[in-house]
């Protein structure tokens, strides 16, 4: 569960520009990019000129782009490895009373998203996912990461009628607001209509 929290150099957010792919430290790892219905799969392989192969690593392919506000899964097959993201905070436009604003467009259906800003905390109180009722009924699925592996998801229902703004999976009781770490993403099943997630800093 990896989200790019910064724009790479020159605004290039290809995986080869935001991760040290050509070091060989990630060779053999698999990248899963959600396309709205399923995953596109890539293999990290520094022996290819592009640094990335197809799902079975039989041919080089164009590296996937991971812009701020999107998330991917990486299946680590080679052992613990550290990656440090380097870049600048993403800005979509000037803010009023702030340095700038970012906007993540939440389409209807399933999206695998993340904060466009490198901040952690409550998904609405800190990360500013809309809590005004515009997403009521939509579902949040937060990956449970155990020893580096996804062990299912914790499901929340967005419901502004609850004091926390969130109900359990069947929306029968209020639950605490989910918190998201920097560089982590979550699935949202938007059933309420296209909505803009605006963050300012």
Coordinates of N, CA, C and O in Angstrom, one line a residue:
X1 N 0.9 -1.2 0.0 CA 0.0 0.0 0.0 C 0.9 1.2 0.0 O 1.4 1.6 1.0
X2 N 1.1 1.8 -1.2 CA 2.1 2.9 -1.3 C 1.4 4.0 -2.1 O 0.7 3.8 -3.1
X3 N 1.5 5.2 -1.5 CA 1.0 6.4 -2.2 C 2.2 7.4 -2.3 O 3.0 7.6 -1.4
X4 N 2.3 8.1 -3.5 CA 3.3 9.0 -3.7 C 2.8 10.4 -3.1 O 1.9 11.0 -3.6
X5 N 3.5 10.9 -2.1 CA 3.1 12.1 -1.4 C 3.6 13.4 -2.0 O 3.3 14.5 -1.6
X6 N 4.5 13.3 -3.0 CA 5.2 14.5 -3.6 C 5.3 14.4 -5.1 O 5.3 13.3 -5.7
X7 N 5.3 15.5 -5.8 CA 5.6 15.5 -7.2 C 7.1 15.2 -7.4 O 8.0 15.9 -6.8
X8 N 7.4 14.3 -8.3 CA 8.8 14.0 -8.6 C 9.5 15.2 -9.4 O 8.8 16.2 -9.8
X9 N 10.8 15.1 -9.6 CA 11.5 16.1 -10.3 C 10.9 16.4 -11.7 O 10.5 15.5 -12.4
X10 N 10.8 17.7 -12.0 CA 10.2 18.2 -13.2 C 8.7 17.7 -13.4 O 8.3 17.6 -14.5
X11 N 8.1 17.4 -12.3 CA 6.7 16.9 -12.4 C 6.5 15.6 -13.0 O 5.4 15.2 -13.3
X12 N 7.6 14.8 -13.1 CA 7.6 13.5 -13.6 C 7.3 12.5 -12.5 O 8.1 12.3 -11.6
X13 N 6.1 11.8 -12.5 CA 5.7 10.9 -11.5 C 5.7 9.5 -11.9 O 5.0 8.6 -11.4
X14 N 6.4 9.2 -13.0 CA 6.6 7.8 -13.4 C 7.3 7.0 -12.2 O 8.1 7.6 -11.5
X15 N 6.9 5.8 -12.1 CA 7.5 5.0 -10.9 C 9.0 5.0 -10.9 O 9.6 5.0 -9.9
X16 N 9.6 5.1 -12.1 CA 11.1 5.1 -12.2 C 11.7 6.4 -11.7 O 12.9 6.5 -11.5
X17 N 10.8 7.5 -11.6 CA 11.3 8.8 -11.1 C 11.1 9.0 -9.7 O 11.6 9.9 -9.1
X18 N 10.1 8.3 -9.1 CA 9.8 8.5 -7.7 C 10.3 7.3 -6.8 O 10.3 7.4 -5.6
X19 N 10.8 6.2 -7.4 CA 11.5 5.2 -6.7 C 12.8 4.9 -7.3 O 13.0 5.0 -8.5
X20 N 13.7 4.4 -6.5 CA 15.1 4.1 -7.1 C 15.1 2.7 -7.8 O 15.8 1.8 -7.4
X21 N 14.3 2.6 -8.8 CA 14.1 1.4 -9.6 C 15.4 0.8 -10.1 O 15.7 -0.4 -10.0
X22 N 16.3 1.7 -10.6 CA 17.5 1.2 -11.3 C 18.6 0.8 -10.3 O 19.7 0.3 -10.8
X23 N 18.3 0.9 -9.0 CA 19.3 0.4 -8.0 C 19.4 -1.2 -8.0 O 20.3 -1.8 -7.6
X24 N 18.3 -1.8 -8.5 CA 18.2 -3.3 -8.5 C 17.6 -3.8 -7.2 O 17.3 -5.0 -7.1
X25 N 17.4 -2.9 -6.2 CA 16.9 -3.3 -4.9 C 15.5 -3.8 -4.9 O 15.0 -4.4 -4.0
X26 N 14.7 -3.4 -6.0 CA 13.3 -3.8 -6.1 C 13.1 -4.8 -7.2 O 11.9 -5.1 -7.5
X27 N 14.1 -5.3 -7.8 CA 14.0 -6.2 -8.9 C 13.2 -7.4 -8.5 O 13.4 -8.1 -7.5
X28 N 12.2 -7.8 -9.3 CA 11.3 -8.9 -9.0 C 10.0 -8.5 -8.3 O 9.0 -9.3 -8.2
X29 N 10.0 -7.3 -7.7 CA 8.8 -6.8 -7.0 C 7.7 -6.6 -8.1 O 8.0 -6.2 -9.2
X30 N 6.5 -6.8 -7.7 CA 5.3 -6.6 -8.6 C 4.6 -5.3 -8.1 O 4.4 -5.0 -6.9
X31 N 4.1 -4.5 -9.1 CA 3.4 -3.3 -8.9 C 1.9 -3.6 -9.4 O 1.7 -4.0 -10.5
X32 N 1.0 -3.2 -8.6 CA -0.5 -3.4 -8.9 C -1.1 -2.0 -9.0 O -1.1 -1.3 -7.9
X33 N -1.5 -1.6 -10.1 CA -2.1 -0.2 -10.3 C -3.6 -0.4 -10.6 O -4.0 -1.1 -11.6
X34 N -4.5 0.1 -9.8 CA -5.9 0.0 -9.9 C -6.4 0.9 -11.1 O -6.0 2.0 -11.2
X35 N -7.1 0.3 -12.0 CA -7.6 1.0 -13.2 C -9.1 1.3 -13.2 O -9.6 1.8 -14.2
X36 N -9.7 1.1 -12.0 CA -11.1 1.4 -11.9 C -12.0 0.2 -11.8 O -13.1 0.2 -11.4
X37 N -11.4 -0.9 -12.4 CA -12.2 -2.2 -12.4 C -11.3 -3.4 -11.9 O -11.9 -4.4 -11.4
X38 N -10.0 -3.3 -12.2 CA -9.1 -4.4 -11.8 C -7.7 -3.8 -11.7 O -7.5 -2.6 -11.8
X39 N -6.7 -4.7 -11.6 CA -5.3 -4.2 -11.4 C -4.6 -4.4 -12.7 O -4.7 -5.5 -13.4
X40 N -3.8 -3.4 -13.1 CA -2.8 -3.6 -14.1 C -1.5 -3.9 -13.4 O -1.1 -3.3 -12.4
X41 N -0.8 -5.0 -13.8 CA 0.3 -5.5 -13.1 C 1.6 -5.3 -13.9 O 1.7 -5.5 -15.1
X42 N 2.7 -4.9 -13.1 CA 4.0 -4.6 -13.7 C 5.0 -5.3 -12.8 O 4.8 -5.5 -11.7
X43 N 6.2 -5.6 -13.4 CA 7.3 -6.2 -12.7 C 8.5 -5.2 -12.7 O 8.8 -4.7 -13.8
X44 N 9.0 -4.9 -11.6 CA 10.2 -4.1 -11.5 C 11.4 -4.9 -11.9 O 11.6 -6.0 -11.4
X45 N 12.1 -4.4 -12.9 CA 13.3 -5.2 -13.5 C 14.3 -4.1 -14.1 O 14.1 -3.6 -15.2
X46 N 15.3 -3.9 -13.3 CA 16.3 -2.8 -13.7 C 17.1 -3.3 -15.0 O 17.8 -2.4 -15.5
X47 N 16.9 -4.5 -15.4 CA 17.7 -4.9 -16.6 C 17.0 -4.4 -17.9 O 17.6 -4.4 -19.0
X48 N 15.7 -4.1 -17.8 CA 15.0 -3.5 -18.9 C 15.4 -2.0 -19.0 O 15.5 -1.3 -18.0
X49 N 15.5 -1.5 -20.3 CA 15.8 -0.1 -20.4 C 14.8 0.8 -19.7 O 15.2 1.9 -19.2
X50 N 13.5 0.4 -19.6 CA 12.5 1.2 -19.0 C 12.5 1.0 -17.5 O 11.8 1.7 -16.7
X51 N 13.1 -0.1 -17.0 CA 13.1 -0.4 -15.6 C 11.9 -1.2 -15.1 O 11.8 -1.6 -14.0
X52 N 11.0 -1.4 -16.1 CA 9.7 -2.1 -15.7 C 9.4 -3.1 -16.8 O 9.4 -2.7 -18.0
X53 N 8.9 -4.3 -16.4 CA 8.5 -5.3 -17.4 C 7.0 -5.5 -17.2 O 6.3 -4.9 -16.3
X54 N 6.4 -6.3 -18.1 CA 5.0 -6.6 -18.0 C 4.8 -7.5 -16.8 O 5.7 -7.8 -16.0
X55 N 3.6 -8.1 -16.7 CA 3.2 -8.8 -15.5 C 4.0 -10.1 -15.3 O 4.3 -10.6 -14.2
X56 N 4.5 -10.7 -16.4 CA 5.3 -11.9 -16.4 C 6.8 -11.6 -16.7 O 7.6 -12.5 -16.9
X57 N 7.1 -10.3 -16.8 CA 8.5 -9.9 -17.0 C 9.1 -10.4 -18.3 O 10.3 -10.7 -18.3
X58 N 8.3 -10.5 -19.3 CA 8.7 -11.1 -20.6 C 9.1 -10.0 -21.6 O 9.6 -10.3 -22.7
X59 N 8.7 -8.7 -21.3 CA 9.0 -7.6 -22.2 C 8.9 -6.3 -21.4 O 8.2 -6.2 -20.4
X60 N 9.8 -5.4 -21.8 CA 9.8 -4.1 -21.2 C 8.5 -3.3 -21.5 O 7.9 -3.5 -22.6
X61 N 8.0 -2.5 -20.6 CA 6.8 -1.7 -20.8 C 7.1 -0.3 -20.3 O 8.0 -0.1 -19.5
X62 N 6.2 0.6 -20.7 CA 6.3 2.0 -20.2 C 6.0 2.0 -18.7 O 5.0 1.4 -18.2
X63 N 6.8 2.7 -17.9 CA 6.6 2.7 -16.4 C 5.3 3.3 -16.1 O 4.9 4.3 -16.7
X64 N 4.5 2.8 -15.1 CA 3.3 3.4 -14.7 C 3.6 4.7 -14.0 O 4.6 4.9 -13.4
X65 N 2.6 5.6 -14.1 CA 2.7 6.9 -13.5 C 1.9 6.9 -12.2 O 0.7 6.4 -12.2
X66 N 2.5 7.4 -11.1 CA 1.8 7.4 -9.8 C 1.8 8.8 -9.3 O 2.7 9.3 -8.6
X67 N 0.7 9.5 -9.7 CA 0.6 10.9 -9.3 C 0.2 11.1 -7.8 O -0.5 10.2 -7.3
X68 N 0.5 12.2 -7.2 CA 0.0 12.4 -5.8 C -1.6 12.3 -5.9 O -2.2 12.8 -6.8
X69 N -2.1 11.7 -4.9 CA -3.6 11.5 -4.8 C -4.0 10.1 -5.3 O -5.2 9.7 -5.2
X70 N -3.0 9.3 -5.8 CA -3.3 7.9 -6.2 C -2.4 7.0 -5.4 O -1.4 7.4 -4.8
X71 N -2.8 5.7 -5.3 CA -2.1 4.8 -4.5 C -1.9 3.5 -5.3 O -2.7 3.2 -6.3
X72 N -0.9 2.7 -5.0 CA -0.7 1.4 -5.7 C -0.3 0.4 -4.6 O -0.1 0.7 -3.4
X73 N -0.4 -0.9 -5.0 CA 0.2 -1.9 -4.1 C 1.5 -2.4 -4.7 O 1.6 -2.5 -6.0
X74 N 2.5 -2.6 -3.9 CA 3.7 -3.2 -4.3 C 3.9 -4.6 -3.5 O 3.8 -4.6 -2.3
X75 N 4.1 -5.7 -4.3 CA 4.3 -7.0 -3.7 C 5.8 -7.1 -3.6 O 6.5 -7.4 -4.6
X76 N 6.3 -7.0 -2.4 CA 7.8 -7.1 -2.2 C 8.2 -8.6 -2.2 O 7.8 -9.4 -1.3
X77 N 9.0 -9.0 -3.2 CA 9.4 -10.4 -3.3 C 10.9 -10.6 -2.9 O 11.3 -11.7 -2.9
X78 N 11.6 -9.5 -2.6 CA 13.0 -9.6 -2.5 C 13.5 -9.3 -1.1 O 14.7 -9.3 -0.8
X79 N 12.7 -9.0 -0.1 CA 13.1 -8.6 1.2 C 12.9 -7.1 1.5 O 12.6 -6.3 0.6
X80 N 13.0 -6.8 2.8 CA 12.7 -5.4 3.2 C 13.6 -4.4 2.5 O 14.8 -4.6 2.4
X81 N 13.0 -3.4 1.9 CA 13.7 -2.3 1.2 C 13.0 -1.0 1.6 O 11.8 -0.9 1.8
X82 N 13.8 0.0 1.7 CA 13.3 1.3 2.0 C 13.4 2.2 0.8 O 14.4 2.2 0.0
X83 N 12.3 3.0 0.6 CA 12.3 4.0 -0.5 C 12.0 5.3 0.1 O 11.1 5.5 0.9
X84 N 12.8 6.4 -0.3 CA 12.5 7.7 0.2 C 12.0 8.6 -1.0 O 12.7 8.7 -2.0
X85 N 10.8 9.1 -0.8 CA 10.3 10.0 -1.8 C 10.9 11.3 -1.7 O 11.0 11.9 -0.6
X86 N 11.3 11.9 -2.8 CA 11.9 13.2 -2.8 C 11.2 14.0 -3.9 O 10.9 13.5 -5.0
X87 N 10.8 15.3 -3.6 CA 10.1 16.1 -4.5 C 9.5 17.3 -3.9 O 10.0 17.8 -2.8
X88 N 8.4 17.8 -4.5 CA 7.8 19.0 -4.0 C 6.3 18.7 -3.7 O 5.7 17.9 -4.3
X89 N 5.7 19.5 -2.8 CA 4.3 19.4 -2.5 C 3.5 19.7 -3.7 O 3.8 20.7 -4.4
X90 N 2.5 18.9 -4.1 CA 1.7 19.1 -5.3 C 0.8 20.3 -5.1 O 0.1 20.4 -4.0
X91 N 0.7 21.2 -6.1 CA -0.2 22.3 -6.0 C -1.1 22.3 -7.3 O -0.5 22.2 -8.4
X92 N -2.4 22.4 -7.2 CA -3.3 22.5 -8.3 C -3.6 23.9 -8.6 O -3.9 24.3 -9.7
X93 N -3.6 24.8 -7.6 CA -3.9 26.2 -7.8 C -3.7 27.0 -6.5 O -3.4 26.4 -5.5
X94 N -3.8 28.3 -6.7 CA -3.6 29.2 -5.6 C -4.7 29.1 -4.6 O -5.9 28.9 -5.0
X95 N -4.4 29.3 -3.3 CA -5.4 29.2 -2.3 C -5.8 30.6 -1.8 O -5.1 31.5 -2.0
X96 N -6.9 30.6 -1.1 CA -7.3 31.9 -0.4 C -7.0 31.7 1.0 O -7.6 30.9 1.7
X97 N -6.0 32.5 1.5 CA -5.6 32.4 2.9 C -4.7 31.2 3.1 O -4.5 30.8 4.2
X98 N -4.2 30.6 2.0 CA -3.3 29.5 2.2 C -2.3 29.5 1.0 O -2.4 30.3 0.1
X99 N -1.3 28.7 1.1 CA -0.3 28.7 0.0 C -0.8 28.1 -1.3 O -0.6 28.6 -2.3
X100 N -1.7 27.1 -1.1 CA -2.2 26.5 -2.4 C -3.3 25.5 -2.0 O -3.5 25.1 -0.9
X101 N -3.9 25.0 -3.1 CA -4.9 23.9 -2.9 C -4.6 22.8 -3.9 O -4.0 23.0 -4.9
X102 N -5.1 21.6 -3.5 CA -5.0 20.4 -4.3 C -6.4 19.9 -4.4 O -7.2 20.0 -3.5
X103 N -6.8 19.3 -5.6 CA -8.1 18.7 -5.7 C -8.0 17.3 -6.3 O -7.3 17.1 -7.3
X104 N -8.6 16.4 -5.6 CA -8.7 15.0 -6.1 C -10.1 14.7 -6.5 O -11.0 14.8 -5.7
X105 N -10.3 14.4 -7.8 CA -11.7 14.2 -8.3 C -12.1 12.8 -7.9 O -11.4 11.8 -8.4
X106 N -13.1 12.6 -7.2 CA -13.6 11.3 -6.8 C -14.8 10.9 -7.7 O -15.9 11.4 -7.5
X107 N -14.5 10.1 -8.7 CA -15.5 9.6 -9.6 C -16.5 8.6 -8.9 O -16.1 8.0 -7.9
X108 N -17.6 8.4 -9.5 CA -18.5 7.3 -9.0 C -17.9 6.0 -9.3 O -17.2 5.8 -10.3
X109 N -18.0 5.1 -8.3 CA -17.4 3.8 -8.4 C -16.2 3.6 -7.5 O -16.0 4.4 -6.6
X110 N -15.4 2.6 -7.8 CA -14.2 2.3 -6.9 C -13.0 3.1 -7.4 O -12.6 3.0 -8.6
X111 N -12.3 3.7 -6.5 CA -11.1 4.4 -6.7 C -10.1 4.1 -5.6 O -10.5 3.9 -4.4
X112 N -8.8 4.0 -6.0 CA -7.8 3.7 -4.9 C -7.0 5.1 -4.8 O -6.3 5.4 -5.7
X113 N -7.3 5.8 -3.8 CA -6.8 7.2 -3.6 C -6.0 7.4 -2.4 O -5.9 6.5 -1.5
X114 N -5.4 8.6 -2.3 CA -4.6 9.0 -1.2 C -4.7 10.5 -1.1 O -5.1 11.2 -2.0
X115 N -4.2 11.0 0.1 CA -4.1 12.4 0.2 C -3.1 12.9 -0.8 O -2.0 12.3 -1.0
X116 N -3.4 14.1 -1.4 CA -2.4 14.7 -2.3 C -1.3 15.4 -1.5 O -0.2 15.7 -2.1
X117 N -1.5 15.7 -0.3 CA -0.6 16.3 0.6 C 0.1 15.3 1.5 O -0.5 14.4 1.9
X118 N 1.4 15.6 1.8 CA 2.1 14.6 2.7 C 1.8 14.9 4.2 O 2.6 15.3 5.0
X119 N 0.5 14.5 4.5 CA 0.1 14.7 5.9 C -0.6 13.4 6.3 O -1.1 12.6 5.5
X120 N -0.7 13.2 7.6 CA -1.3 12.0 8.2 C -2.4 12.4 9.2 O -2.3 13.5 9.7
X121 N -3.4 11.6 9.4 CA -4.4 11.9 10.4 C -5.8 11.5 10.0 O -6.0 10.6 9.1
X122 N -6.8 12.0 10.7 CA -8.1 11.7 10.4 C -8.5 12.0 9.0 O -8.2 13.1 8.5
X123 N -9.2 11.1 8.4 CA -9.5 11.1 7.0 C -10.3 12.4 6.6 O -10.2 12.9 5.5
X124 N -11.2 12.8 7.5 CA -11.9 14.1 7.2 C -11.4 15.2 8.0 O -11.3 16.3 7.5
X125 N -11.1 15.0 9.3 CA -10.7 16.1 10.2 C -9.4 16.7 9.8 O -9.2 17.9 9.9
X126 N -8.5 15.9 9.3 CA -7.1 16.4 8.9 C -7.0 16.3 7.4 O -6.5 17.3 6.8
X127 N -7.3 15.2 6.8 CA -7.1 15.1 5.3 C -8.2 15.8 4.5 O -8.1 15.9 3.3
X128 N -9.3 16.1 5.2 CA -10.3 17.0 4.6 C -11.2 16.2 3.5 O -11.7 16.9 2.6
X129 N -11.3 14.9 3.6 CA -12.2 14.2 2.7 C -13.6 14.8 3.1 O -13.9 14.9 4.3
X130 N -14.4 15.2 2.1 CA -15.7 15.9 2.4 C -16.5 15.1 3.4 O -16.8 13.9 3.3
X131 N -17.0 15.9 4.5 CA -17.8 15.3 5.5 C -19.2 16.1 5.6 O -19.8 16.1 6.6
X132 N -19.5 16.8 4.5 CA -20.7 17.6 4.4 C -22.0 16.8 4.0 O -23.0 17.4 3.8
X133 N -21.9 15.5 3.9 CA -23.0 14.7 3.4 C -23.0 14.4 2.0 O -23.7 13.5 1.5
X134 N -22.0 15.0 1.2 CA -22.0 14.8 -0.2 C -21.5 13.4 -0.6 O -21.8 12.9 -1.7
X135 N -20.9 12.7 0.4 CA -20.4 11.3 0.1 C -21.2 10.3 1.0 O -20.8 9.1 1.1
X136 N -22.2 10.7 1.6 CA -23.0 9.8 2.5 C -23.4 8.6 1.7 O -23.9 8.6 0.6
X137 N -23.2 7.4 2.4 CA -23.5 6.1 1.8 C -22.3 5.5 1.1 O -22.3 4.3 0.8
X138 N -21.3 6.3 0.8 CA -20.1 5.7 0.2 C -19.3 4.9 1.2 O -19.4 5.1 2.4
X139 N -18.5 4.0 0.7 CA -17.8 3.1 1.5 C -16.3 3.3 1.4 O -15.7 3.5 0.3
X140 N -15.6 3.3 2.6 CA -14.1 3.5 2.6 C -13.6 2.1 3.0 O -14.1 1.5 4.0
X141 N -12.6 1.6 2.3 CA -11.9 0.4 2.7 C -10.4 0.7 2.9 O -9.7 1.1 2.0
X142 N -10.0 0.5 4.1 CA -8.6 0.8 4.5 C -7.8 -0.5 4.6 O -8.2 -1.4 5.4
X143 N -6.7 -0.7 3.8 CA -6.0 -1.9 3.9 C -5.4 -2.2 5.3 O -4.9 -1.3 5.9
X144 N -5.5 -3.4 5.8 CA -4.9 -3.8 7.0 C -3.5 -4.4 6.6 O -3.4 -5.5 6.0
X145 N -2.4 -3.7 7.0 CA -1.1 -4.2 6.6 C -0.5 -4.9 7.8 O -0.3 -4.3 8.9
X146 N -0.1 -6.1 7.7 CA 0.5 -6.9 8.8 C 1.8 -7.5 8.2 O 1.7 -8.3 7.2
X147 N 2.9 -7.2 8.8 CA 4.2 -7.6 8.4 C 4.4 -7.4 6.9 O 4.9 -8.2 6.2
X148 N 3.9 -6.2 6.4 CA 4.1 -5.9 5.0 C 3.1 -6.5 4.1 O 3.2 -6.2 2.9
X149 N 2.2 -7.2 4.5 CA 1.2 -7.9 3.7 C -0.2 -7.3 4.0 O -0.5 -7.0 5.1
X150 N -1.0 -7.3 2.9 CA -2.4 -6.9 3.1 C -3.2 -8.0 3.7 O -3.3 -9.1 3.1
X151 N -3.7 -7.8 4.9 CA -4.5 -8.8 5.6 C -6.0 -8.4 5.6 O -6.5 -8.0 6.7
X152 N -6.6 -8.2 4.5 CA -8.0 -7.7 4.4 C -8.1 -6.2 4.6 O -7.1 -5.5 4.5
X153 N -9.3 -5.8 4.7 CA -9.6 -4.3 4.8 C -10.5 -4.0 6.0 O -11.4 -4.9 6.3
X154 N -10.4 -2.9 6.5 CA -11.4 -2.4 7.5 C -12.3 -1.5 6.7 O -11.9 -0.5 6.1
X155 N -13.6 -1.7 6.8 CA -14.6 -1.0 6.0 C -15.4 0.0 6.9 O -15.8 -0.3 8.0
X156 N -15.6 1.2 6.4 CA -16.3 2.2 7.0 C -17.4 2.7 6.0 O -17.2 2.8 4.8
X157 N -18.5 3.2 6.6 CA -19.6 3.8 5.8 C -19.6 5.3 6.1 O -19.6 5.7 7.3
X158 N -19.4 6.1 5.1 CA -19.5 7.6 5.3 C -21.0 7.9 5.6 O -21.9 7.7 4.8
X159 N -21.2 8.5 6.8 CA -22.5 8.9 7.2 C -22.5 10.1 8.1 O -22.1 10.0 9.3
X160 N -22.8 11.3 7.6 CA -22.7 12.5 8.3 C -23.7 12.6 9.5 O -23.6 13.5 10.3
X161 N -24.7 11.6 9.6 CA -25.6 11.6 10.7 C -25.0 11.1 12.0 O -25.5 11.4 13.0
X162 N -23.9 10.3 11.9 CA -23.2 9.9 13.0 C -22.3 11.0 13.6 O -21.7 11.7 12.8
X163 N -22.1 11.1 14.9 CA -21.2 12.1 15.4 C -19.8 12.1 14.8 O -19.2 13.1 14.6
X164 N -19.3 10.9 14.6 CA -17.9 10.8 14.0 C -17.9 11.0 12.5 O -16.8 11.2 11.9
X165 N -19.1 10.9 11.9 CA -19.2 11.0 10.4 C -19.0 9.7 9.7 O -19.1 9.6 8.5
X166 N -18.8 8.6 10.5 CA -18.6 7.3 10.0 C -19.3 6.2 10.7 O -19.4 6.2 12.0
X167 N -19.9 5.3 10.0 CA -20.5 4.1 10.6 C -19.7 2.9 10.2 O -18.7 2.9 9.5
X168 N -20.1 1.8 10.8 CA -19.4 0.5 10.5 C -19.8 0.0 9.1 O -20.4 0.7 8.4
X169 N -19.3 -1.2 8.8 CA -19.5 -1.7 7.4 C -21.0 -1.7 7.0 O -21.3 -1.5 5.8
X170 N -21.9 -2.0 7.9 CA -23.3 -2.0 7.6 C -24.1 -0.7 8.1 O -25.3 -0.7 8.0
X171 N -23.3 0.2 8.5 CA -23.8 1.5 9.0 C -24.9 1.4 10.1 O -25.8 2.1 10.1
X172 N -24.6 0.4 11.0 CA -25.6 0.2 12.1 C -25.1 0.9 13.4 O -25.9 0.9 14.3
X173 N -23.9 1.4 13.4 CA -23.3 2.0 14.6 C -22.2 2.9 14.2 O -21.5 2.7 13.2
X174 N -22.1 4.0 15.0 CA -21.0 4.9 14.7 C -19.6 4.3 15.1 O -19.5 3.4 16.0
X175 N -18.6 4.6 14.3 CA -17.2 4.1 14.6 C -16.3 5.3 14.5 O -16.6 6.4 13.9
X176 N -15.1 5.2 15.2 CA -14.2 6.4 15.1 C -13.8 6.6 13.6 O -13.7 5.7 12.8
X177 N -13.5 7.9 13.4 CA -13.0 8.3 12.1 C -11.7 7.5 11.7 O -10.8 7.4 12.5
X178 N -11.6 7.0 10.5 CA -10.4 6.3 10.1 C -9.2 7.3 10.0 O -9.4 8.4 9.6
X179 N -8.0 6.8 10.3 CA -6.8 7.6 10.2 C -6.0 7.0 9.1 O -5.9 5.8 8.9
X180 N -5.3 7.8 8.3 CA -4.5 7.4 7.2 C -3.1 7.9 7.4 O -2.9 9.1 7.7
X181 N -2.1 7.1 7.2 CA -0.7 7.5 7.3 C -0.2 8.2 6.1 O -0.7 8.0 5.0
X182 N 0.9 8.9 6.2 CA 1.5 9.6 5.1 C 2.0 8.4 4.1 O 2.5 7.4 4.6
X183 N 1.7 8.6 2.8 CA 2.2 7.6 1.9 C 1.3 6.4 1.8 O 1.8 5.4 1.3
X184 N 0.1 6.4 2.4 CA -0.8 5.3 2.3 C -2.1 5.7 1.6 O -2.5 6.9 1.7
X185 N -2.7 4.7 1.0 CA -4.0 5.0 0.3 C -5.1 4.2 0.9 O -5.0 3.4 1.8
X186 N -6.3 4.4 0.3 CA -7.5 3.6 0.7 C -8.4 3.6 -0.5 O -8.4 4.4 -1.4
X187 N -9.3 2.6 -0.5 CA -10.3 2.5 -1.6 C -11.5 3.3 -1.1 O -11.9 3.2 0.1
X188 N -12.1 4.0 -2.0 CA -13.4 4.6 -1.8 C -14.4 4.1 -2.9 O -14.1 4.1 -4.1
X189 N -15.5 3.6 -2.4 CA -16.6 3.2 -3.3 C -17.6 4.3 -3.3 O -18.4 4.4 -2.3
X190 N -17.5 5.3 -4.2 CA -18.3 6.4 -4.2 C -19.7 6.1 -4.9 O -19.8 5.8 -6.1
X191 N -20.7 6.1 -4.0 CA -22.1 5.8 -4.5 C -22.9 7.1 -4.6 O -24.1 7.0 -4.9
X192 N -22.3 8.2 -4.3 CA -23.1 9.4 -4.0 C -23.0 10.4 -5.2 O -23.7 11.4 -5.1
X193 N -22.2 10.2 -6.1 CA -22.0 11.2 -7.2 C -20.6 11.8 -7.2 O -20.0 11.8 -6.1
X194 N -20.2 12.2 -8.3 CA -18.8 12.7 -8.5 C -18.6 13.9 -7.5 O -19.5 14.8 -7.4
X195 N -17.5 13.9 -6.8 CA -17.2 14.8 -5.7 C -15.8 15.2 -5.8 O -14.9 14.4 -6.0
X196 N -15.5 16.5 -5.5 CA -14.1 17.0 -5.5 C -13.6 16.9 -4.0 O -14.3 17.5 -3.1
X197 N -12.5 16.4 -3.8 CA -11.8 16.3 -2.5 C -10.8 17.4 -2.5 O -9.7 17.3 -3.2
X198 N -11.0 18.5 -1.9 CA -10.1 19.7 -1.9 C -9.3 19.8 -0.6 O -9.9 19.7 0.5
X199 N -8.0 19.9 -0.7 CA -7.2 20.1 0.5 C -6.4 21.4 0.3 O -6.0 21.8 -0.8
X200 N -6.2 22.2 1.4 CA -5.4 23.4 1.3 C -4.3 23.3 2.3 O -4.4 22.6 3.3
X201 N -3.3 24.1 2.1 CA -2.2 24.2 3.0 C -1.5 25.5 2.9 O -1.8 26.3 2.0

